[in-house]
mmCIF file of C-alpha atoms in Angstrom:
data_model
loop_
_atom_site.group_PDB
_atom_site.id
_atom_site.type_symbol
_atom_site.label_atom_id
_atom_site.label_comp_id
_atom_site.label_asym_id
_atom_site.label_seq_id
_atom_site.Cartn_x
_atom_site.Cartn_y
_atom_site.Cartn_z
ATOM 1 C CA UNK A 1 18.817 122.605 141.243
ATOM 2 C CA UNK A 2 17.178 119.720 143.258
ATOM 3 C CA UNK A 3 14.897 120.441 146.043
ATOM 4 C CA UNK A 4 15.712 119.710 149.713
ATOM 5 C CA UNK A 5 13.917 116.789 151.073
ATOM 6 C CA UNK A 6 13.073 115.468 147.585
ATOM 7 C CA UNK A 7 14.852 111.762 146.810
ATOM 8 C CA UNK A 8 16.570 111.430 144.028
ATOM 9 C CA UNK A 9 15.017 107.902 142.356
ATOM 10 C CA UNK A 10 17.216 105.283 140.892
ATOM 11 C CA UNK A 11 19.359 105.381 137.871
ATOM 12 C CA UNK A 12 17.588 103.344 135.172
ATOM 13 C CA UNK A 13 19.726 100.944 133.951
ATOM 14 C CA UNK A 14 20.952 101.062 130.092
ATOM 15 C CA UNK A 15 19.173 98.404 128.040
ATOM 16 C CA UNK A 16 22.850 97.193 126.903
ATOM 17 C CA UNK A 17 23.889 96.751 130.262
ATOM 18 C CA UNK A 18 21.098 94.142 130.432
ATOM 19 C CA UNK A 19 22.121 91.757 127.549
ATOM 20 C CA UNK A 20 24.098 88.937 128.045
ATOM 21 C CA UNK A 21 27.368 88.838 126.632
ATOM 22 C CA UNK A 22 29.376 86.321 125.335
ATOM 23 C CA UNK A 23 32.562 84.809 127.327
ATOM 24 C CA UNK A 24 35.981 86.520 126.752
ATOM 25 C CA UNK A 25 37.285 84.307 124.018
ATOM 26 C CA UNK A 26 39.973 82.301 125.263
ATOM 27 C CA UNK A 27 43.894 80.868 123.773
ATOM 28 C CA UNK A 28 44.835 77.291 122.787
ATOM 29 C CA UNK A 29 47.244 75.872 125.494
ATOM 30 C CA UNK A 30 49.980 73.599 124.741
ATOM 31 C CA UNK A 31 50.863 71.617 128.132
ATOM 32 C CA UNK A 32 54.682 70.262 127.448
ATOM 33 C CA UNK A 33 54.980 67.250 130.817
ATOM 34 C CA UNK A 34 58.410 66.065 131.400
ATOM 35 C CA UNK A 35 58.504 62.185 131.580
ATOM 36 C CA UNK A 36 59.335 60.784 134.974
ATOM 37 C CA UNK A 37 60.846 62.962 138.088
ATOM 38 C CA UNK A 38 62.526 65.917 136.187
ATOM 39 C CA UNK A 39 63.601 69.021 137.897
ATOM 40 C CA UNK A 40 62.879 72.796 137.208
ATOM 41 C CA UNK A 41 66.380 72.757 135.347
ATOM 42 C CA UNK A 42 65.131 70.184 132.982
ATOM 43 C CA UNK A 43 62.186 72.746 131.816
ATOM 44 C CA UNK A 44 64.421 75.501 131.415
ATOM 45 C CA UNK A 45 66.919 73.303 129.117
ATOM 46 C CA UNK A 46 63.844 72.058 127.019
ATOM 47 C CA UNK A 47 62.453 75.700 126.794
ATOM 48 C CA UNK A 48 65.899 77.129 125.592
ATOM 49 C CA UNK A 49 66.445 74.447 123.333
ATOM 50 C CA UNK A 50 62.942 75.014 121.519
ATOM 51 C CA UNK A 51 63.411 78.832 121.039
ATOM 52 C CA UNK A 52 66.843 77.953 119.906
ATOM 53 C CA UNK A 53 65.840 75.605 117.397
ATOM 54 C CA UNK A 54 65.522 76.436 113.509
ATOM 55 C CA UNK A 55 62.941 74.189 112.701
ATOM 56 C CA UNK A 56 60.636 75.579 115.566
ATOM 57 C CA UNK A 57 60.691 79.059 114.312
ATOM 58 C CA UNK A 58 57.346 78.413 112.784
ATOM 59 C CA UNK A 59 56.029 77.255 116.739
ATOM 60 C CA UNK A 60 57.433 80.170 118.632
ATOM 61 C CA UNK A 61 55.664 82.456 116.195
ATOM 62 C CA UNK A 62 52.536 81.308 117.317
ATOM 63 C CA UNK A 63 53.309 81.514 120.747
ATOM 64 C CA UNK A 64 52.642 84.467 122.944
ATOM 65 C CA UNK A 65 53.146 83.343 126.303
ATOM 66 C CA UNK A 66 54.983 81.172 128.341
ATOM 67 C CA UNK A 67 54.333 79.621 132.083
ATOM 68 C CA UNK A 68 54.690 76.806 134.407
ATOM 69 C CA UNK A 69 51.521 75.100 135.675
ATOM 70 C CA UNK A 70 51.402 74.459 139.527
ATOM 71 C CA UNK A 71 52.417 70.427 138.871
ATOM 72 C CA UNK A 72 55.007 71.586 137.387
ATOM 73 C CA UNK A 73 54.343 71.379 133.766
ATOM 74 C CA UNK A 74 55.113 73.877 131.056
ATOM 75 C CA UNK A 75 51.892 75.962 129.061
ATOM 76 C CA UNK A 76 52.259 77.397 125.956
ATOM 77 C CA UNK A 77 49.736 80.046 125.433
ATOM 78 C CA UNK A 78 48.875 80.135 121.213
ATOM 79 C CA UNK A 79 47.500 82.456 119.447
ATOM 80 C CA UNK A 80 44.481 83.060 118.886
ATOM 81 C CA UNK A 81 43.817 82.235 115.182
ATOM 82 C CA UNK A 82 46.298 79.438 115.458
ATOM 83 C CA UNK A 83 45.480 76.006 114.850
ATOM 84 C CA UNK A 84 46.973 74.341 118.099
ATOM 85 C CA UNK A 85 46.995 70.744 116.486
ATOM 86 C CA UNK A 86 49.521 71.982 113.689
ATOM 87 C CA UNK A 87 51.887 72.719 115.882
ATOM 88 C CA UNK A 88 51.803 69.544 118.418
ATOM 89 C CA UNK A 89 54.126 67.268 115.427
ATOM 90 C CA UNK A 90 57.077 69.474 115.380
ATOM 91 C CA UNK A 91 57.397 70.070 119.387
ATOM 92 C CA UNK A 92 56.704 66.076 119.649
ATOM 93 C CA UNK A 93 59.516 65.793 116.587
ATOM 94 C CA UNK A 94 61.783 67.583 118.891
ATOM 95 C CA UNK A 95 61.036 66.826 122.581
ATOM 96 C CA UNK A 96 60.851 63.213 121.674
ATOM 97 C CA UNK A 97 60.877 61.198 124.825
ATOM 98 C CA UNK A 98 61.718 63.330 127.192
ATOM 99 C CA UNK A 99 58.206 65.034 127.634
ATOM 100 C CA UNK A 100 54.646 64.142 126.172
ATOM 101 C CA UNK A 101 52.965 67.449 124.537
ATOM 102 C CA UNK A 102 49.381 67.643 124.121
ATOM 103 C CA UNK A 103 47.152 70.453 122.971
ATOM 104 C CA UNK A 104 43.929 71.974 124.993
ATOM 105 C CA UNK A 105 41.958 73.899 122.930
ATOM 106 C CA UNK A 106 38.414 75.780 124.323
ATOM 107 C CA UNK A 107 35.623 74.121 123.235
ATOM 108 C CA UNK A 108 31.970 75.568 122.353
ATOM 109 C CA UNK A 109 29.092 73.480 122.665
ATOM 110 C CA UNK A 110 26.543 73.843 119.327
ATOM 111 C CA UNK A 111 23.065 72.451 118.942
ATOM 112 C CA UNK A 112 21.514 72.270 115.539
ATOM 113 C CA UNK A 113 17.655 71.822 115.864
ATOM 114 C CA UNK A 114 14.965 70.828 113.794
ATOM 115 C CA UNK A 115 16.855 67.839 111.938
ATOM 116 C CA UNK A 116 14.714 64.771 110.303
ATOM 117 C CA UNK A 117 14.671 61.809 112.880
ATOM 118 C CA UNK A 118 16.362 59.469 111.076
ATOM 119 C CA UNK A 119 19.305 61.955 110.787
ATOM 120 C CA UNK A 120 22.422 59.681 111.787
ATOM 121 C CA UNK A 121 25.726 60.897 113.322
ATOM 122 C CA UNK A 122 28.167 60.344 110.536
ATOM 123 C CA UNK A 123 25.039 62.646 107.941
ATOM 124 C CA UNK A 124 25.915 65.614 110.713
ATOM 125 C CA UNK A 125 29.493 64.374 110.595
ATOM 126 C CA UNK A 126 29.722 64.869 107.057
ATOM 127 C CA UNK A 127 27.636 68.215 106.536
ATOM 128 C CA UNK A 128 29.760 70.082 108.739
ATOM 129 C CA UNK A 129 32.579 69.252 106.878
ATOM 130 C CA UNK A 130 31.371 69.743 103.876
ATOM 131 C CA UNK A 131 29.057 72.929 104.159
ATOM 132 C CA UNK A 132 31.575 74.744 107.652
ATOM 133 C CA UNK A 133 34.730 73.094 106.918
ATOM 134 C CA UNK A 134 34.996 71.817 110.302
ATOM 135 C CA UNK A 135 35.558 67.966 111.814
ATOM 136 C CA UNK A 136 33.266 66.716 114.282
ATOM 137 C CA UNK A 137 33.727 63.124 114.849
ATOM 138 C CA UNK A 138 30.728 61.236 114.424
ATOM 139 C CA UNK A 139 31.031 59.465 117.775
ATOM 140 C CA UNK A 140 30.734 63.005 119.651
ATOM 141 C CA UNK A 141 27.410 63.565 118.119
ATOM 142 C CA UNK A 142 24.365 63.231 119.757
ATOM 143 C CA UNK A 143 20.808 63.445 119.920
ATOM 144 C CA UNK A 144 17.667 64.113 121.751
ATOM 145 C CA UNK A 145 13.862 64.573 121.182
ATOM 146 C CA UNK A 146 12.822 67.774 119.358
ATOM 147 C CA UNK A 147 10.225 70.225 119.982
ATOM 148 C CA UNK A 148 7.946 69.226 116.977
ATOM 149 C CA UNK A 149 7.139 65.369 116.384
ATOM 150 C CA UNK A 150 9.154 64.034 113.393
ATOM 151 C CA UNK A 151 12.400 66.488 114.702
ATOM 152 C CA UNK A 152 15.630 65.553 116.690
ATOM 153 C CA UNK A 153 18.534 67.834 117.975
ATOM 154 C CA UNK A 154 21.629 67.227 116.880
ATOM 155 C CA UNK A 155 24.324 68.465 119.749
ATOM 156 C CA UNK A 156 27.978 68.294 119.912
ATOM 157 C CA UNK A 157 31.227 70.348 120.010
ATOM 158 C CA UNK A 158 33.795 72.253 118.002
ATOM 159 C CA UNK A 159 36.713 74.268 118.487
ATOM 160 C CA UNK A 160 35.896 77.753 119.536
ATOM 161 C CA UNK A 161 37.388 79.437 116.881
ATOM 162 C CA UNK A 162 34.991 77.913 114.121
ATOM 163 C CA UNK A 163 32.378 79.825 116.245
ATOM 164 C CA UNK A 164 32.160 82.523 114.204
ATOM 165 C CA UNK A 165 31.867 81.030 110.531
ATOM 166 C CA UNK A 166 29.406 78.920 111.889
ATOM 167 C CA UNK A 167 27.625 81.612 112.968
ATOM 168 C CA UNK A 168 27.844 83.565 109.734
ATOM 169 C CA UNK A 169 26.027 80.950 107.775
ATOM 170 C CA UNK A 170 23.198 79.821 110.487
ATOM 171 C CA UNK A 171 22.306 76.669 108.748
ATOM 172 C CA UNK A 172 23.066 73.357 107.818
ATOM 173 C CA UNK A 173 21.441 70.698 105.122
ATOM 174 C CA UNK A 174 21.614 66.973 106.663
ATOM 175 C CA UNK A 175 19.673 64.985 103.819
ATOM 176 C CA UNK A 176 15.985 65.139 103.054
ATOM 177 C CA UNK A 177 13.219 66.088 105.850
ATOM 178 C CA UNK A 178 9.430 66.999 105.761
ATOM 179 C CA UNK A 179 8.544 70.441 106.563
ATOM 180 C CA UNK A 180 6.675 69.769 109.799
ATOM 181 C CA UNK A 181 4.431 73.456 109.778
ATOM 182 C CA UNK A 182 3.577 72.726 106.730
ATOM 183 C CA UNK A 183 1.769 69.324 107.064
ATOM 184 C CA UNK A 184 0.265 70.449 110.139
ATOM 185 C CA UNK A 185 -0.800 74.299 109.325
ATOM 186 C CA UNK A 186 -4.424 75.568 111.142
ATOM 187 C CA UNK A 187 -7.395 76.370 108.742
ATOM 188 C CA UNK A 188 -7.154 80.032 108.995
ATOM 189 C CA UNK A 189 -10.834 82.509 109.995
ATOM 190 C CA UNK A 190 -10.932 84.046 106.901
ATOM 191 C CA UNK A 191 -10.675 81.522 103.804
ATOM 192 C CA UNK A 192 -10.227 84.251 101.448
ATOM 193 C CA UNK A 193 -7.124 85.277 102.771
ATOM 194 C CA UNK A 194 -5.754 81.103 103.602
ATOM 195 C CA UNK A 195 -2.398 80.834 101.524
ATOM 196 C CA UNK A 196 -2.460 77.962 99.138
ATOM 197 C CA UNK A 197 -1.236 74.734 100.196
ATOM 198 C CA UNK A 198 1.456 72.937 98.412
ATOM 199 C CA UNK A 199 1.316 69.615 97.102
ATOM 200 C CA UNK A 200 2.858 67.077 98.403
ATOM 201 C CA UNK A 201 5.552 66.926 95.851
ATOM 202 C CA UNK A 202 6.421 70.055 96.919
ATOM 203 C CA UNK A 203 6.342 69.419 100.378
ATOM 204 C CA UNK A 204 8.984 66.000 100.385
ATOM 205 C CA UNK A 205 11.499 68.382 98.584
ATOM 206 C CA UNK A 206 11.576 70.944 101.111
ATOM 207 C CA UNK A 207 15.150 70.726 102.830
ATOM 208 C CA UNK A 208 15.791 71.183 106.256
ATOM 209 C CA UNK A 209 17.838 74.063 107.327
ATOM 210 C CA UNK A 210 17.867 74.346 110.642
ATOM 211 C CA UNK A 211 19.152 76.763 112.988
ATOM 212 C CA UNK A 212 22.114 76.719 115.179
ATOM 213 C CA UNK A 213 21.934 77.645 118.992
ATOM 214 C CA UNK A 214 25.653 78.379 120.181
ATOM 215 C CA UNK A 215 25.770 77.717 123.825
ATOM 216 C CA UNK A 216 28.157 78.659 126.444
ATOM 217 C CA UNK A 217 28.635 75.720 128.830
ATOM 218 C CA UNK A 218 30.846 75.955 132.310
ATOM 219 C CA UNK A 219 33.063 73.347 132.816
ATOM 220 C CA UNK A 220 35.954 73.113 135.559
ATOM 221 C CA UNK A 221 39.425 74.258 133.908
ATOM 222 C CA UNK A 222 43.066 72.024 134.956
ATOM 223 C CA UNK A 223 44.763 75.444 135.877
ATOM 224 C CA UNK A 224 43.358 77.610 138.004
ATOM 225 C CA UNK A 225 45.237 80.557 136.647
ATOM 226 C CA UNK A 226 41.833 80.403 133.628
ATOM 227 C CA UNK A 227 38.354 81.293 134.579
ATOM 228 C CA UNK A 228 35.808 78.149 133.617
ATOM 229 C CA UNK A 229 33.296 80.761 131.254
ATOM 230 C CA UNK A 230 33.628 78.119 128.547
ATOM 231 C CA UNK A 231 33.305 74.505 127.842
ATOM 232 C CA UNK A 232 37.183 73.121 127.748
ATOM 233 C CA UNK A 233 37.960 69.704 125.989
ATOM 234 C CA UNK A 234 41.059 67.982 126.832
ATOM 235 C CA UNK A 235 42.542 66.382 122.666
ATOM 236 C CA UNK A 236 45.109 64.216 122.403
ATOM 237 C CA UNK A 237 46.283 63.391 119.532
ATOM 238 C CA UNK A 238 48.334 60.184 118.446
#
Protein backbone atom coordinates (compact mmCIF):
# COMPACT_ATOMS: atom_id res chain seq x y z
CA UNK A 1 0.00 0.00 0.00
CA UNK A 2 1.48 3.49 -0.84
CA UNK A 3 2.09 5.95 1.82
CA UNK A 4 0.13 9.21 2.20
CA UNK A 5 2.02 12.21 1.17
CA UNK A 6 4.56 10.14 -0.79
CA UNK A 7 4.48 10.97 -4.89
CA UNK A 8 4.23 8.44 -6.97
CA UNK A 9 7.32 9.15 -9.73
CA UNK A 10 6.82 8.77 -13.39
CA UNK A 11 6.17 5.73 -15.41
CA UNK A 12 9.41 4.88 -17.23
CA UNK A 13 8.80 4.60 -20.61
CA UNK A 14 9.27 1.05 -22.49
CA UNK A 15 12.45 1.05 -24.58
CA UNK A 16 10.11 -0.08 -27.67
CA UNK A 17 7.99 2.73 -27.27
CA UNK A 18 11.13 4.78 -28.03
CA UNK A 19 12.14 3.35 -31.49
CA UNK A 20 11.10 4.76 -34.49
CA UNK A 21 8.89 2.92 -36.60
CA UNK A 22 8.45 2.67 -40.03
CA UNK A 23 5.36 4.42 -41.99
CA UNK A 24 2.13 2.34 -42.39
CA UNK A 25 2.79 0.88 -45.78
CA UNK A 26 0.58 2.36 -48.18
CA UNK A 27 -1.75 0.99 -51.69
CA UNK A 28 -1.07 1.76 -55.38
CA UNK A 29 -3.81 4.22 -56.64
CA UNK A 30 -5.16 4.15 -60.01
CA UNK A 31 -6.69 7.79 -60.77
CA UNK A 32 -9.29 7.08 -63.87
CA UNK A 33 -9.99 11.35 -65.21
CA UNK A 34 -12.82 11.70 -67.53
CA UNK A 35 -11.79 13.78 -70.64
CA UNK A 36 -13.45 17.15 -70.91
CA UNK A 37 -16.68 18.33 -68.70
CA UNK A 38 -18.26 14.89 -67.78
CA UNK A 39 -20.83 14.53 -65.14
CA UNK A 40 -21.08 12.21 -62.01
CA UNK A 41 -23.33 9.92 -64.33
CA UNK A 42 -20.51 9.50 -66.71
CA UNK A 43 -18.28 7.87 -63.71
CA UNK A 44 -20.89 5.67 -62.66
CA UNK A 45 -21.44 4.32 -66.43
CA UNK A 46 -17.56 3.85 -66.80
CA UNK A 47 -17.38 2.13 -63.29
CA UNK A 48 -20.30 -0.34 -64.17
CA UNK A 49 -19.04 -1.00 -67.42
CA UNK A 50 -15.46 -2.05 -66.01
CA UNK A 51 -16.83 -4.47 -63.32
CA UNK A 52 -19.06 -5.72 -66.03
CA UNK A 53 -16.46 -6.42 -68.39
CA UNK A 54 -14.87 -10.02 -69.00
CA UNK A 55 -11.63 -9.01 -69.92
CA UNK A 56 -11.23 -6.82 -66.69
CA UNK A 57 -11.83 -9.63 -64.36
CA UNK A 58 -8.14 -9.87 -63.90
CA UNK A 59 -8.25 -5.69 -62.78
CA UNK A 60 -11.12 -5.88 -60.37
CA UNK A 61 -9.31 -8.69 -58.61
CA UNK A 62 -6.71 -6.50 -57.68
CA UNK A 63 -8.83 -3.89 -56.61
CA UNK A 64 -10.05 -3.40 -53.11
CA UNK A 65 -11.50 -0.13 -53.02
CA UNK A 66 -13.25 2.27 -54.87
CA UNK A 67 -13.73 6.33 -54.45
CA UNK A 68 -14.12 9.61 -56.03
CA UNK A 69 -11.38 12.21 -55.49
CA UNK A 70 -12.64 15.78 -54.53
CA UNK A 71 -12.02 17.04 -58.50
CA UNK A 72 -14.00 14.66 -59.30
CA UNK A 73 -11.90 11.88 -60.49
CA UNK A 74 -12.23 8.19 -59.82
CA UNK A 75 -9.28 6.16 -57.39
CA UNK A 76 -8.78 2.76 -57.54
CA UNK A 77 -7.21 1.53 -54.43
CA UNK A 78 -4.78 -1.86 -55.52
CA UNK A 79 -3.59 -4.21 -53.66
CA UNK A 80 -0.95 -4.33 -51.99
CA UNK A 81 1.38 -6.87 -53.71
CA UNK A 82 -0.02 -5.77 -57.01
CA UNK A 83 1.99 -4.37 -59.63
CA UNK A 84 -0.11 -1.14 -60.47
CA UNK A 85 1.63 -0.68 -63.98
CA UNK A 86 0.21 -4.19 -65.17
CA UNK A 87 -2.95 -3.23 -64.86
CA UNK A 88 -2.93 0.50 -66.45
CA UNK A 89 -3.02 -1.35 -70.46
CA UNK A 90 -6.22 -3.14 -70.05
CA UNK A 91 -8.30 -0.15 -68.24
CA UNK A 92 -6.59 2.23 -71.06
CA UNK A 93 -7.68 -0.80 -73.70
CA UNK A 94 -11.12 -0.26 -72.45
CA UNK A 95 -11.74 3.37 -71.36
CA UNK A 96 -10.11 4.47 -74.53
CA UNK A 97 -10.79 8.11 -75.01
CA UNK A 98 -13.13 8.84 -72.81
CA UNK A 99 -10.80 9.11 -69.65
CA UNK A 100 -6.87 9.10 -69.27
CA UNK A 101 -5.77 6.43 -66.43
CA UNK A 102 -2.57 6.75 -64.78
CA UNK A 103 -1.05 4.86 -61.90
CA UNK A 104 0.44 6.48 -58.45
CA UNK A 105 2.39 4.21 -56.74
CA UNK A 106 4.30 5.19 -53.08
CA UNK A 107 7.66 5.71 -53.54
CA UNK A 108 10.72 5.03 -51.01
CA UNK A 109 13.71 6.96 -51.26
CA UNK A 110 17.15 4.53 -51.02
CA UNK A 111 20.72 5.66 -50.69
CA UNK A 112 23.50 3.24 -51.37
CA UNK A 113 26.82 4.56 -49.84
CA UNK A 114 30.29 3.91 -50.17
CA UNK A 115 30.32 3.46 -54.13
CA UNK A 116 33.77 4.09 -56.23
CA UNK A 117 33.67 7.75 -57.66
CA UNK A 118 33.66 7.05 -60.99
CA UNK A 119 30.48 4.93 -60.44
CA UNK A 120 28.09 6.24 -63.34
CA UNK A 121 24.25 6.20 -63.32
CA UNK A 122 23.44 3.62 -65.91
CA UNK A 123 26.48 0.96 -63.56
CA UNK A 124 23.70 1.60 -60.55
CA UNK A 125 21.04 1.36 -63.24
CA UNK A 126 22.13 -1.90 -64.25
CA UNK A 127 23.11 -3.57 -60.78
CA UNK A 128 19.82 -3.13 -59.43
CA UNK A 129 18.40 -4.87 -62.09
CA UNK A 130 20.50 -7.37 -62.24
CA UNK A 131 21.41 -8.24 -58.49
CA UNK A 132 17.27 -6.77 -56.90
CA UNK A 133 15.35 -7.24 -59.96
CA UNK A 134 14.14 -3.82 -59.87
CA UNK A 135 14.22 -0.74 -62.68
CA UNK A 136 15.58 2.45 -61.73
CA UNK A 137 16.05 4.63 -64.64
CA UNK A 138 19.39 5.87 -64.94
CA UNK A 139 18.31 9.51 -65.28
CA UNK A 140 16.72 9.36 -61.59
CA UNK A 141 20.03 8.51 -60.17
CA UNK A 142 22.10 10.70 -58.44
CA UNK A 143 25.03 11.50 -56.57
CA UNK A 144 26.79 13.37 -53.91
CA UNK A 145 30.15 13.48 -52.00
CA UNK A 146 30.81 10.57 -49.60
CA UNK A 147 32.05 10.41 -46.20
CA UNK A 148 35.53 8.89 -47.06
CA UNK A 149 37.65 10.51 -50.02
CA UNK A 150 37.53 8.24 -53.13
CA UNK A 151 33.46 7.41 -52.16
CA UNK A 152 30.15 8.85 -53.67
CA UNK A 153 26.43 8.15 -52.69
CA UNK A 154 24.40 6.87 -55.01
CA UNK A 155 20.53 8.07 -54.19
CA UNK A 156 17.37 7.51 -55.95
CA UNK A 157 13.90 5.86 -55.75
CA UNK A 158 11.92 2.67 -56.13
CA UNK A 159 8.60 1.43 -55.66
CA UNK A 160 7.81 0.73 -52.09
CA UNK A 161 7.08 -2.66 -52.39
CA UNK A 162 10.73 -3.69 -53.53
CA UNK A 163 11.54 -2.31 -50.00
CA UNK A 164 11.73 -5.33 -48.47
CA UNK A 165 13.93 -7.59 -50.90
CA UNK A 166 16.14 -4.86 -50.97
CA UNK A 167 16.41 -4.93 -47.58
CA UNK A 168 16.94 -8.67 -47.29
CA UNK A 169 20.10 -8.60 -49.29
CA UNK A 170 21.78 -5.15 -47.90
CA UNK A 171 24.22 -4.83 -50.68
CA UNK A 172 24.96 -4.11 -54.05
CA UNK A 173 28.26 -4.68 -56.44
CA UNK A 174 28.63 -1.55 -58.96
CA UNK A 175 32.06 -2.51 -60.72
CA UNK A 176 35.50 -2.44 -59.18
CA UNK A 177 36.46 0.02 -56.11
CA UNK A 178 39.48 0.30 -53.67
CA UNK A 179 38.87 -0.57 -50.18
CA UNK A 180 39.37 2.88 -48.68
CA UNK A 181 40.18 1.49 -44.67
CA UNK A 182 42.38 -0.51 -45.99
CA UNK A 183 44.84 1.87 -47.78
CA UNK A 184 44.55 4.20 -45.05
CA UNK A 185 44.62 1.81 -41.75
CA UNK A 186 46.61 3.48 -38.39
CA UNK A 187 49.90 1.70 -37.26
CA UNK A 188 48.47 0.02 -34.32
CA UNK A 189 50.48 0.40 -30.25
CA UNK A 190 51.34 -2.94 -30.10
CA UNK A 191 53.15 -4.32 -33.40
CA UNK A 192 52.89 -7.76 -32.27
CA UNK A 193 49.36 -7.84 -32.38
CA UNK A 194 49.12 -5.33 -36.08
CA UNK A 195 47.15 -7.66 -38.60
CA UNK A 196 49.05 -8.20 -41.77
CA UNK A 197 48.56 -5.95 -44.56
CA UNK A 198 47.51 -7.12 -47.90
CA UNK A 199 49.18 -6.51 -51.00
CA UNK A 200 48.10 -4.48 -53.29
CA UNK A 201 46.86 -7.12 -55.59
CA UNK A 202 44.72 -7.99 -53.07
CA UNK A 203 43.58 -4.75 -52.27
CA UNK A 204 42.35 -3.60 -56.25
CA UNK A 205 40.19 -6.84 -56.14
CA UNK A 206 38.31 -6.03 -53.18
CA UNK A 207 34.60 -5.25 -54.36
CA UNK A 208 32.52 -2.75 -53.03
CA UNK A 209 29.44 -3.75 -51.25
CA UNK A 210 27.99 -1.12 -49.82
CA UNK A 211 25.19 -0.65 -47.59
CA UNK A 212 21.76 0.57 -48.18
CA UNK A 213 20.09 3.33 -45.95
CA UNK A 214 16.18 3.16 -46.63
CA UNK A 215 14.80 6.52 -45.88
CA UNK A 216 11.40 7.72 -45.25
CA UNK A 217 10.92 11.09 -46.97
CA UNK A 218 7.53 13.41 -46.52
CA UNK A 219 6.21 14.67 -49.46
CA UNK A 220 2.68 16.46 -49.97
CA UNK A 221 0.01 13.76 -51.25
CA UNK A 222 -2.87 14.98 -54.35
CA UNK A 223 -5.75 13.66 -52.02
CA UNK A 224 -6.06 14.65 -48.84
CA UNK A 225 -8.03 11.63 -47.83
CA UNK A 226 -3.83 9.91 -47.49
CA UNK A 227 -1.49 11.01 -44.82
CA UNK A 228 2.06 12.33 -46.55
CA UNK A 229 4.38 9.58 -44.15
CA UNK A 230 6.00 8.58 -47.43
CA UNK A 231 7.67 9.87 -50.47
CA UNK A 232 4.79 9.66 -53.40
CA UNK A 233 5.88 9.74 -57.17
CA UNK A 234 3.39 10.64 -59.68
CA UNK A 235 4.29 7.64 -63.18
CA UNK A 236 2.85 7.96 -66.21
CA UNK A 237 3.26 5.72 -68.47
CA UNK A 238 2.91 5.98 -72.41
Amino acid sequence: MQEEGVAKGPTAKSECSKKRRRPKARLSVIKVSAVGEVGTKTYVEMLTGMQEDPALSGVGSNIVRTRRAGEGALLLNVKKDADVRELLAPLRSKLGGKATVTAMEPMVTVECRDLDQDATPDQVARAMLKQHQVDVSSSAVRFRRGRDLGTTVAVFQVPERCVDGIETSNRLRVGWSLGPSDSRRKSPKNPARAPPFPSSDAIFGTVCEPVFAVTFCPREFPFTEIRATIALKNRNET
